[in-house]
Amino acid sequence: MNSLGFREIRAWRKERDLPKLLPWQMDAILAMDMKRRSVEAEKVNVAVDEPKAEVSKRPLTSRLFDALFASKVK
């Protein structure tokens, strides 16, 4: 996820026809963006660390496949 750049903020301000942003407003926008990126990074890290659910302890063999999906044609 990319951070907000000054160009994007300026384009957003012009699109909304807002006056020039004050320094504290820029600081607030950049702080919110940093928080957004840290929250998203935590979500990605949690998803990577979660163990995958085990579907079956038996490996899928050709015999097991045939037993599960028996052909109706004989």
C-alpha positions as a Python dict, from the first residue, in 0.01 Angstrom:
ca = {
    (1, 'M'): (0, 0, 0),
    (2, 'N'): (146, 332, -105),
    (3, 'S'): (159, 639, 112),
    (4, 'L'): (-19, 959, 22),
    (5, 'G'): (211, 1202, -150),
    (6, 'F'): (195, 1578, -162),
    (7, 'R'): (82, 1560, -525),
    (8, 'E'): (-218, 1345, -436),
    (9, 'I'): (-313, 1571, -147),
    (10, 'R'): (-280, 1879, -368),
    (11, 'A'): (-491, 1719, -642),
    (12, 'W'): (-757, 1624, -385),
    (13, 'R'): (-758, 1980, -247),
    (14, 'K'): (-795, 2133, -594),
    (15, 'E'): (-1067, 1886, -692),
    (16, 'R'): (-1265, 1983, -383),
    (17, 'D'): (-1190, 2353, -447),
    (18, 'L'): (-1050, 2395, -96),
    (19, 'P'): (-820, 2678, 12),
    (20, 'K'): (-453, 2611, 75),
    (21, 'L'): (-408, 2365, 360),
    (22, 'L'): (-248, 2488, 680),
    (23, 'P'): (60, 2307, 815),
    (24, 'W'): (-136, 2142, 1098),
    (25, 'Q'): (-389, 2013, 844),
    (26, 'M'): (-111, 1858, 635),
    (27, 'D'): (36, 1703, 950),
    (28, 'A'): (-304, 1556, 1040),
    (29, 'I'): (-356, 1410, 692),
    (30, 'L'): (-8, 1256, 689),
    (31, 'A'): (-52, 1116, 1042),
    (32, 'M'): (-383, 955, 943),
    (33, 'D'): (-217, 806, 636),
    (34, 'M'): (65, 661, 847),
    (35, 'K'): (-191, 507, 1083),
    (36, 'R'): (-387, 363, 787),
    (37, 'R'): (-73, 200, 650),
    (38, 'S'): (28, 55, 987),
    (39, 'V'): (-320, -95, 1038),
    (40, 'E'): (-313, -249, 691),
    (41, 'A'): (37, -387, 753),
    (42, 'E'): (-83, -550, 1076),
    (43, 'K'): (-370, -713, 887),
    (44, 'V'): (-127, -856, 633),
    (45, 'N'): (106, -983, 907),
    (46, 'V'): (-180, -1151, 1093),
    (47, 'A'): (-301, -1319, 774),
    (48, 'V'): (49, -1453, 705),
    (49, 'D'): (99, -1583, 1061),
    (50, 'E'): (-234, -1767, 1085),
    (51, 'P'): (-196, -2143, 1040),
    (52, 'K'): (-389, -2290, 754),
    (53, 'A'): (-676, -2519, 840),
    (54, 'E'): (-602, -2883, 777),
    (55, 'V'): (-859, -3030, 542),
    (56, 'S'): (-766, -3396, 576),
    (57, 'K'): (-494, -3605, 735),
    (58, 'R'): (-509, -3850, 445),
    (59, 'P'): (-311, -3757, 135),
    (60, 'L'): (-512, -3755, -184),
    (61, 'T'): (-424, -4065, -380),
    (62, 'S'): (-568, -4191, -705),
    (63, 'R'): (-760, -4464, -518),
    (64, 'L'): (-910, -4212, -275),
    (65, 'F'): (-999, -3981, -563),
    (66, 'D'): (-1174, -4264, -746),
    (67, 'A'): (-1362, -4360, -429),
    (68, 'L'): (-1480, -4003, -374),
    (69, 'F'): (-1565, -3929, -736),
    (70, 'A'): (-1667, -4264, -874),
    (71, 'S'): (-1741, -4264, -1242),
    (72, 'K'): (-2098, -4350, -1330),
    (73, 'V'): (-1986, -4503, -1659),
    (74, 'K'): (-1907, -4875, -1629),
}
